[in-house]
């Protein structure tokens, strides 16, 4: 595989961006690449565009340089879409559409062919962060770069637990921790630690969850009113669907929160028998076999009815 610097020869202006509602992998991979390109190409202008990262990611060097405002019309020499297809980049998509050259670094099975002129797409990779690591010259990696990439890998593998973790993932992780950052502390701070209201709303979602299809599916929804009551934002709901998935006997967990009058953001998790990437793709979303998402219209009853039909089809097949 060609290293990323070979694709960036004689470029002055580079933009990096991930997907809307950025998760740990999205932020870690974008920031690792950002720090690396700033170092490797000191003469170039490098920008990273993301929606405001959660406070837990303030331990990543340079996070204060993240640009959240995409109103300026800039034509970049290169735009790099990381952990996403261009259609899920939000406001930064315009930089992808107008750039002279586009690069896509992604690991979603729903993005098989890539959306860039140059594509580094591997659904076998645990995370976009693991893919970014492959594209860097080892001698230029330093502690802050290693730490950002490591955080991304930790988040998308559930601390190296999910089935996307491969021997290669752990080899990369081993190299990364040799840079000497406090990996144990940052797993706690960025992955396990929750605020009081995050735990409260998790409790509420578990309490109100419903099992169906003979216990093979579990579902919970949080409406706008409840989110306002607890004063939580979507990032505070991360992890609820993973907790639902751990219920014994469950093959598929569904969590949704209200994003509009008749609109829900849906998260799906599978224990292996259901391909949730397929389910999410059917409704215009995407993701991985065991973790996927989409946005759906209608009441939450409509959403759950439509989803369960697709899930049932797979379980019966
Ligand atoms: P989430 O449930 O939002 O944590 O997402 C689970 C996985 O599916 C992540 O890898 C997301 O990047 C991916 N995903 C979520 N929503 C979408 C979507 N609308 N389109 C494509 N991929 C998605
Ligand atoms: Mn992601
Ligand atoms: Mn990812």
GROMACS .gro file of C-alpha atoms and ligand atoms in nm:
model
  342
    1UNK     CA    1   0.000   0.000   0.000
    2UNK     CA    2   0.127   0.348  -0.094
    3UNK     CA    3   0.195   0.575   0.202
    4UNK     CA    4  -0.024   0.886   0.222
    5UNK     CA    5   0.267   1.128   0.166
    6UNK     CA    6   0.315   0.985  -0.183
    7UNK     CA    7  -0.036   1.103  -0.265
    8UNK     CA    8   0.028   1.451  -0.126
    9UNK     CA    9   0.334   1.557  -0.325
   10UNK     CA   10   0.331   1.928  -0.415
   11UNK     CA   11   0.004   2.004  -0.239
   12UNK     CA   12  -0.038   2.330  -0.049
   13UNK     CA   13  -0.387   2.308   0.094
   14UNK     CA   14  -0.523   1.994   0.255
   15UNK     CA   15  -0.856   1.940   0.433
   16UNK     CA   16  -0.937   1.640   0.651
   17UNK     CA   17  -1.286   1.554   0.769
   18UNK     CA   18  -1.485   1.271   0.921
   19UNK     CA   19  -1.856   1.203   0.960
   20UNK     CA   20  -2.140   1.388   1.132
   21UNK     CA   21  -2.175   1.318   1.505
   22UNK     CA   22  -1.808   1.209   1.519
   23UNK     CA   23  -1.725   0.912   1.741
   24UNK     CA   24  -1.391   0.820   1.898
   25UNK     CA   25  -1.257   0.649   1.586
   26UNK     CA   26  -1.356   0.939   1.366
   27UNK     CA   27  -1.190   1.193   1.596
   28UNK     CA   28  -0.882   0.980   1.666
   29UNK     CA   29  -0.818   0.899   1.300
   30UNK     CA   30  -0.874   1.257   1.180
   31UNK     CA   31  -0.657   1.403   1.456
   32UNK     CA   32  -0.380   1.144   1.416
   33UNK     CA   33  -0.366   1.220   1.045
   34UNK     CA   34  -0.387   1.596   1.108
   35UNK     CA   35  -0.096   1.596   1.356
   36UNK     CA   36   0.107   1.378   1.122
   37UNK     CA   37   0.052   1.594   0.813
   38UNK     CA   38   0.128   1.914   1.006
   39UNK     CA   39   0.459   1.757   1.103
   40UNK     CA   40   0.545   1.591   0.773
   41UNK     CA   41   0.441   1.883   0.552
   42UNK     CA   42   0.538   2.196   0.745
   43UNK     CA   43   0.498   2.417   0.437
   44UNK     CA   44   0.140   2.305   0.366
   45UNK     CA   45  -0.184   2.441   0.510
   46UNK     CA   46  -0.365   2.153   0.678
   47UNK     CA   47  -0.712   2.187   0.829
   48UNK     CA   48  -0.935   1.940   1.008
   49UNK     CA   49  -1.313   1.990   0.997
   50UNK     CA   50  -1.538   1.813   1.250
   51UNK     CA   51  -1.850   1.881   1.450
   52UNK     CA   52  -1.743   1.987   1.799
   53UNK     CA   53  -1.573   1.684   1.963
   54UNK     CA   54  -1.697   1.576   2.308
   55UNK     CA   55  -1.495   1.716   2.601
   56UNK     CA   56  -1.343   1.375   2.678
   57UNK     CA   57  -1.129   1.415   2.365
   58UNK     CA   58  -0.959   1.729   2.497
   59UNK     CA   59  -0.662   1.502   2.584
   60UNK     CA   60  -0.580   1.482   2.212
   61UNK     CA   61  -0.311   1.729   2.109
   62UNK     CA   62  -0.428   1.998   1.869
   63UNK     CA   63  -0.801   1.933   1.924
   64UNK     CA   64  -0.844   2.311   1.972
   65UNK     CA   65  -0.750   2.353   1.604
   66UNK     CA   66  -1.055   2.158   1.484
   67UNK     CA   67  -1.267   2.378   1.257
   68UNK     CA   68  -1.641   2.345   1.309
   69UNK     CA   69  -1.738   2.623   1.067
   70UNK     CA   70  -1.751   2.529   0.699
   71UNK     CA   71  -1.896   2.856   0.572
   72UNK     CA   72  -1.578   2.971   0.393
   73UNK     CA   73  -1.563   2.871   0.029
   74UNK     CA   74  -1.219   2.720  -0.010
   75UNK     CA   75  -1.104   2.498  -0.295
   76UNK     CA   76  -0.854   2.255  -0.143
   77UNK     CA   77  -0.582   2.076  -0.338
   78UNK     CA   78  -0.671   1.758  -0.151
   79UNK     CA   79  -0.966   1.665   0.069
   80UNK     CA   80  -0.942   1.347   0.277
   81UNK     CA   81  -1.264   1.180   0.401
   82UNK     CA   82  -1.187   0.957   0.700
   83UNK     CA   83  -1.415   0.691   0.857
   84UNK     CA   84  -1.696   0.783   0.620
   85UNK     CA   85  -1.836   0.823   0.270
   86UNK     CA   86  -1.862   1.181   0.146
   87UNK     CA   87  -2.242   1.188   0.181
   88UNK     CA   88  -2.209   1.157   0.560
   89UNK     CA   89  -1.954   1.438   0.599
   90UNK     CA   90  -2.215   1.701   0.678
   91UNK     CA   91  -2.118   2.061   0.596
   92UNK     CA   92  -1.759   1.963   0.507
   93UNK     CA   93  -1.886   1.762   0.209
   94UNK     CA   94  -1.857   2.074  -0.003
   95UNK     CA   95  -1.479   2.073   0.043
   96UNK     CA   96  -1.472   1.714  -0.081
   97UNK     CA   97  -1.687   1.801  -0.381
   98UNK     CA   98  -1.471   2.097  -0.485
   99UNK     CA   99  -1.122   1.960  -0.406
  100UNK     CA  100  -0.883   1.894  -0.694
  101UNK     CA  101  -0.802   1.554  -0.550
  102UNK     CA  102  -1.002   1.341  -0.310
  103UNK     CA  103  -0.886   1.059  -0.082
  104UNK     CA  104  -1.109   0.823   0.114
  105UNK     CA  105  -0.986   0.626   0.416
  106UNK     CA  106  -1.262   0.401   0.549
  107UNK     CA  107  -1.345   0.061   0.696
  108UNK     CA  108  -1.725   0.048   0.657
  109UNK     CA  109  -1.851  -0.257   0.471
  110UNK     CA  110  -2.131  -0.036   0.336
  111UNK     CA  111  -1.862   0.170   0.158
  112UNK     CA  112  -1.705  -0.115  -0.038
  113UNK     CA  113  -1.558   0.077  -0.330
  114UNK     CA  114  -1.468   0.410  -0.169
  115UNK     CA  115  -1.579   0.757  -0.273
  116UNK     CA  116  -1.242   0.918  -0.350
  117UNK     CA  117  -1.011   0.940  -0.648
  118UNK     CA  118  -0.772   0.748  -0.424
  119UNK     CA  119  -0.926   0.494  -0.187
  120UNK     CA  120  -0.785   0.320   0.116
  121UNK     CA  121  -1.088   0.112   0.206
  122UNK     CA  122  -1.061  -0.208   0.403
  123UNK     CA  123  -1.368  -0.350   0.583
  124UNK     CA  124  -1.133  -0.596   0.754
  125UNK     CA  125  -0.967  -0.311   0.946
  126UNK     CA  126  -1.091  -0.263   1.303
  127UNK     CA  127  -1.109   0.113   1.264
  128UNK     CA  128  -1.025   0.402   1.038
  129UNK     CA  129  -0.752   0.474   1.291
  130UNK     CA  130  -0.587   0.137   1.224
  131UNK     CA  131  -0.596   0.218   0.852
  132UNK     CA  132  -0.445   0.563   0.908
  133UNK     CA  133  -0.157   0.402   1.099
  134UNK     CA  134  -0.074   0.190   0.792
  135UNK     CA  135  -0.042   0.502   0.579
  136UNK     CA  136   0.217   0.680   0.796
  137UNK     CA  137   0.596   0.664   0.780
  138UNK     CA  138   0.695   0.508   1.111
  139UNK     CA  139   0.988   0.743   1.174
  140UNK     CA  140   0.756   1.045   1.173
  141UNK     CA  141   0.513   0.907   1.431
  142UNK     CA  142   0.545   1.063   1.777
  143UNK     CA  143   0.361   1.028   2.106
  144UNK     CA  144   0.064   1.263   2.036
  145UNK     CA  145   0.006   1.102   1.694
  146UNK     CA  146   0.023   0.751   1.844
  147UNK     CA  147  -0.214   0.849   2.124
  148UNK     CA  148  -0.480   0.991   1.889
  149UNK     CA  149  -0.472   0.677   1.674
  150UNK     CA  150  -0.481   0.453   1.980
  151UNK     CA  151  -0.789   0.632   2.116
  152UNK     CA  152  -0.965   0.572   1.784
  153UNK     CA  153  -0.881   0.202   1.788
  154UNK     CA  154  -0.994   0.164   2.150
  155UNK     CA  155  -1.330   0.320   2.072
  156UNK     CA  156  -1.418   0.121   1.759
  157UNK     CA  157  -1.304  -0.212   1.909
  158UNK     CA  158  -1.468  -0.160   2.251
  159UNK     CA  159  -1.123  -0.177   2.412
  160UNK     CA  160  -1.007  -0.457   2.179
  161UNK     CA  161  -1.306  -0.676   2.262
  162UNK     CA  162  -1.533  -0.670   1.954
  163UNK     CA  163  -1.486  -0.924   1.676
  164UNK     CA  164  -1.332  -0.660   1.449
  165UNK     CA  165  -1.017  -0.693   1.664
  166UNK     CA  166  -0.756  -0.896   1.473
  167UNK     CA  167  -0.402  -1.009   1.558
  168UNK     CA  168  -0.290  -0.722   1.337
  169UNK     CA  169  -0.501  -0.474   1.538
  170UNK     CA  170  -0.318  -0.581   1.852
  171UNK     CA  171   0.021  -0.561   1.678
  172UNK     CA  172  -0.053  -0.202   1.582
  173UNK     CA  173  -0.178  -0.128   1.935
  174UNK     CA  174   0.142  -0.278   2.079
  175UNK     CA  175   0.354  -0.046   1.865
  176UNK     CA  176   0.142   0.252   1.962
  177UNK     CA  177   0.167   0.203   2.339
  178UNK     CA  178   0.545   0.186   2.306
  179UNK     CA  179   0.534   0.566   2.256
  180UNK     CA  180   0.474   0.591   2.629
  181UNK     CA  181   0.139   0.769   2.680
  182UNK     CA  182  -0.083   0.667   2.971
  183UNK     CA  183  -0.298   0.420   2.777
  184UNK     CA  184  -0.469   0.282   3.084
  185UNK     CA  185  -0.582   0.624   3.206
  186UNK     CA  186  -0.706   0.735   2.869
  187UNK     CA  187  -0.921   0.423   2.823
  188UNK     CA  188  -1.089   0.508   3.151
  189UNK     CA  189  -1.124   0.878   3.074
  190UNK     CA  190  -1.244   0.851   2.715
  191UNK     CA  191  -1.427   0.517   2.708
  192UNK     CA  192  -1.558   0.395   3.044
  193UNK     CA  193  -1.611   0.712   3.243
  194UNK     CA  194  -1.964   0.857   3.219
  195UNK     CA  195  -2.114   1.173   3.363
  196UNK     CA  196  -2.392   1.141   3.619
  197UNK     CA  197  -2.664   1.230   3.366
  198UNK     CA  198  -2.521   0.987   3.110
  199UNK     CA  199  -2.560   0.709   3.366
  200UNK     CA  200  -2.906   0.832   3.459
  201UNK     CA  201  -3.030   0.824   3.102
  202UNK     CA  202  -2.864   0.485   3.048
  203UNK     CA  203  -3.058   0.359   3.349
  204UNK     CA  204  -3.378   0.505   3.212
  205UNK     CA  205  -3.322   0.345   2.869
  206UNK     CA  206  -3.255   0.004   3.028
  207UNK     CA  207  -3.557   0.032   3.257
  208UNK     CA  208  -3.788   0.112   2.968
  209UNK     CA  209  -3.641  -0.137   2.722
  210UNK     CA  210  -3.862  -0.401   2.565
  211UNK     CA  211  -3.761  -0.748   2.451
  212UNK     CA  212  -3.946  -0.910   2.162
  213UNK     CA  213  -3.911  -1.192   1.906
  214UNK     CA  214  -3.878  -1.443   2.191
  215UNK     CA  215  -3.607  -1.236   2.356
  216UNK     CA  216  -3.392  -1.223   2.043
  217UNK     CA  217  -3.440  -0.849   2.002
  218UNK     CA  218  -3.424  -0.567   2.251
  219UNK     CA  219  -3.531  -0.215   2.189
  220UNK     CA  220  -3.532   0.118   2.369
  221UNK     CA  221  -3.608   0.476   2.260
  222UNK     CA  222  -3.548   0.817   2.413
  223UNK     CA  223  -3.766   1.104   2.296
  224UNK     CA  224  -3.675   1.470   2.269
  225UNK     CA  225  -3.869   1.560   2.583
  226UNK     CA  226  -3.666   1.315   2.793
  227UNK     CA  227  -3.339   1.438   2.644
  228UNK     CA  228  -3.435   1.794   2.733
  229UNK     CA  229  -3.537   1.691   3.083
  230UNK     CA  230  -3.196   1.536   3.154
  231UNK     CA  231  -3.024   1.809   2.949
  232UNK     CA  232  -2.840   1.551   2.738
  233UNK     CA  233  -2.715   1.578   2.381
  234UNK     CA  234  -2.678   1.289   2.134
  235UNK     CA  235  -2.314   1.220   2.232
  236UNK     CA  236  -2.435   1.151   2.587
  237UNK     CA  237  -2.628   0.852   2.453
  238UNK     CA  238  -2.320   0.669   2.319
  239UNK     CA  239  -2.289   0.328   2.474
  240UNK     CA  240  -2.658   0.268   2.551
  241UNK     CA  241  -2.703   0.035   2.255
  242UNK     CA  242  -2.389  -0.163   2.351
  243UNK     CA  243  -2.529  -0.215   2.699
  244UNK     CA  244  -2.862  -0.337   2.554
  245UNK     CA  245  -2.669  -0.585   2.337
  246UNK     CA  246  -2.519  -0.757   2.640
  247UNK     CA  247  -2.863  -0.888   2.747
  248UNK     CA  248  -2.853  -1.269   2.751
  249UNK     CA  249  -3.030  -1.431   2.457
  250UNK     CA  250  -3.036  -1.112   2.252
  251UNK     CA  251  -2.924  -1.133   1.889
  252UNK     CA  252  -2.998  -0.776   1.794
  253UNK     CA  253  -3.022  -0.454   1.996
  254UNK     CA  254  -3.194  -0.139   1.873
  255UNK     CA  255  -3.162   0.202   2.030
  256UNK     CA  256  -3.311   0.520   1.890
  257UNK     CA  257  -3.334   0.880   1.993
  258UNK     CA  258  -3.557   1.148   1.852
  259UNK     CA  259  -3.393   1.402   1.620
  260UNK     CA  260  -3.708   1.568   1.481
  261UNK     CA  261  -4.087   1.578   1.501
  262UNK     CA  262  -4.110   1.247   1.311
  263UNK     CA  263  -3.743   1.149   1.291
  264UNK     CA  264  -3.520   0.909   1.484
  265UNK     CA  265  -3.149   0.827   1.476
  266UNK     CA  266  -3.126   0.450   1.501
  267UNK     CA  267  -2.831   0.248   1.632
  268UNK     CA  268  -2.815  -0.127   1.575
  269UNK     CA  269  -2.587  -0.386   1.732
  270UNK     CA  270  -2.571  -0.757   1.659
  271UNK     CA  271  -2.421  -1.058   1.830
  272UNK     CA  272  -2.341  -1.214   1.491
  273UNK     CA  273  -2.652  -1.379   1.350
  274UNK     CA  274  -2.802  -1.060   1.213
  275UNK     CA  275  -2.610  -0.848   0.962
  276UNK     CA  276  -2.712  -0.504   1.086
  277UNK     CA  277  -2.516  -0.325   0.810
  278UNK     CA  278  -2.768  -0.480   0.571
  279UNK     CA  279  -3.062  -0.366   0.783
  280UNK     CA  280  -2.926  -0.011   0.817
  281UNK     CA  281  -2.838   0.008   0.445
  282UNK     CA  282  -3.196  -0.091   0.360
  283UNK     CA  283  -3.307   0.226   0.539
  284UNK     CA  284  -3.043   0.449   0.381
  285UNK     CA  285  -2.775   0.416   0.651
  286UNK     CA  286  -2.480   0.184   0.681
  287UNK     CA  287  -2.203   0.055   0.903
  288UNK     CA  288  -2.059  -0.284   0.989
  289UNK     CA  289  -2.201  -0.636   1.025
  290UNK     CA  290  -2.225  -0.601   1.403
  291UNK     CA  291  -2.266  -0.224   1.444
  292UNK     CA  292  -2.463   0.001   1.214
  293UNK     CA  293  -2.694   0.299   1.207
  294UNK     CA  294  -2.946   0.496   1.005
  295UNK     CA  295  -3.195   0.781   1.036
  296UNK     CA  296  -3.565   0.696   0.998
  297UNK     CA  297  -3.886   0.893   0.954
  298UNK     CA  298  -4.212   0.832   1.136
  299UNK     CA  299  -4.317   0.759   1.493
  300UNK     CA  300  -4.091   0.526   1.689
  301UNK     CA  301  -4.359   0.259   1.648
  302UNK     CA  302  -4.328   0.293   1.269
  303UNK     CA  303  -3.949   0.271   1.293
  304UNK     CA  304  -3.948  -0.035   1.515
  305UNK     CA  305  -4.208  -0.213   1.300
  306UNK     CA  306  -4.009  -0.154   0.984
  307UNK     CA  307  -3.680  -0.253   1.146
  308UNK     CA  308  -3.812  -0.568   1.309
  309UNK     CA  309  -3.949  -0.692   0.977
  310UNK     CA  310  -3.599  -0.678   0.826
  311UNK     CA  311  -3.440  -0.836   1.133
  312UNK     CA  312  -3.698  -1.114   1.147
  313UNK     CA  313  -3.637  -1.197   0.779
  314UNK     CA  314  -3.270  -1.251   0.853
  315UNK     CA  315  -3.331  -1.454   1.168
  316UNK     CA  316  -3.574  -1.680   0.981
  317UNK     CA  317  -3.351  -1.725   0.677
  318LIG     P1  318  -2.373   0.424   1.573
  318LIG     O1  319  -2.485   0.333   1.602
  318LIG     O2  320  -2.417   0.561   1.530
  318LIG     O3  321  -2.270   0.423   1.680
  318LIG     O4  322  -2.303   0.366   1.443
  318LIG     C1  323  -2.256   0.235   1.434
  318LIG     C2  324  -2.170   0.222   1.311
  318LIG     O5  325  -2.248   0.244   1.195
  318LIG     C3  326  -2.056   0.322   1.305
  318LIG     O6  327  -1.945   0.260   1.246
  318LIG     C4  328  -2.110   0.431   1.221
  318LIG     O7  329  -2.005   0.497   1.154
  318LIG     C5  330  -2.202   0.356   1.125
  318LIG     N1  331  -2.318   0.439   1.090
  318LIG     C6  332  -2.407   0.493   1.175
  318LIG     N2  333  -2.501   0.564   1.112
  318LIG     C7  334  -2.472   0.555   0.979
  318LIG     C8  335  -2.531   0.608   0.860
  318LIG     N3  336  -2.640   0.684   0.862
  318LIG     N4  337  -2.470   0.579   0.742
  318LIG     C9  338  -2.359   0.503   0.738
  318LIG     N5  339  -2.299   0.448   0.847
  318LIG    C10  340  -2.352   0.474   0.966
  319LIG    MN1  341  -1.718   0.635   1.311
  320LIG    MN1  342  -1.488   0.370   1.248
   0.00000   0.00000   0.00000
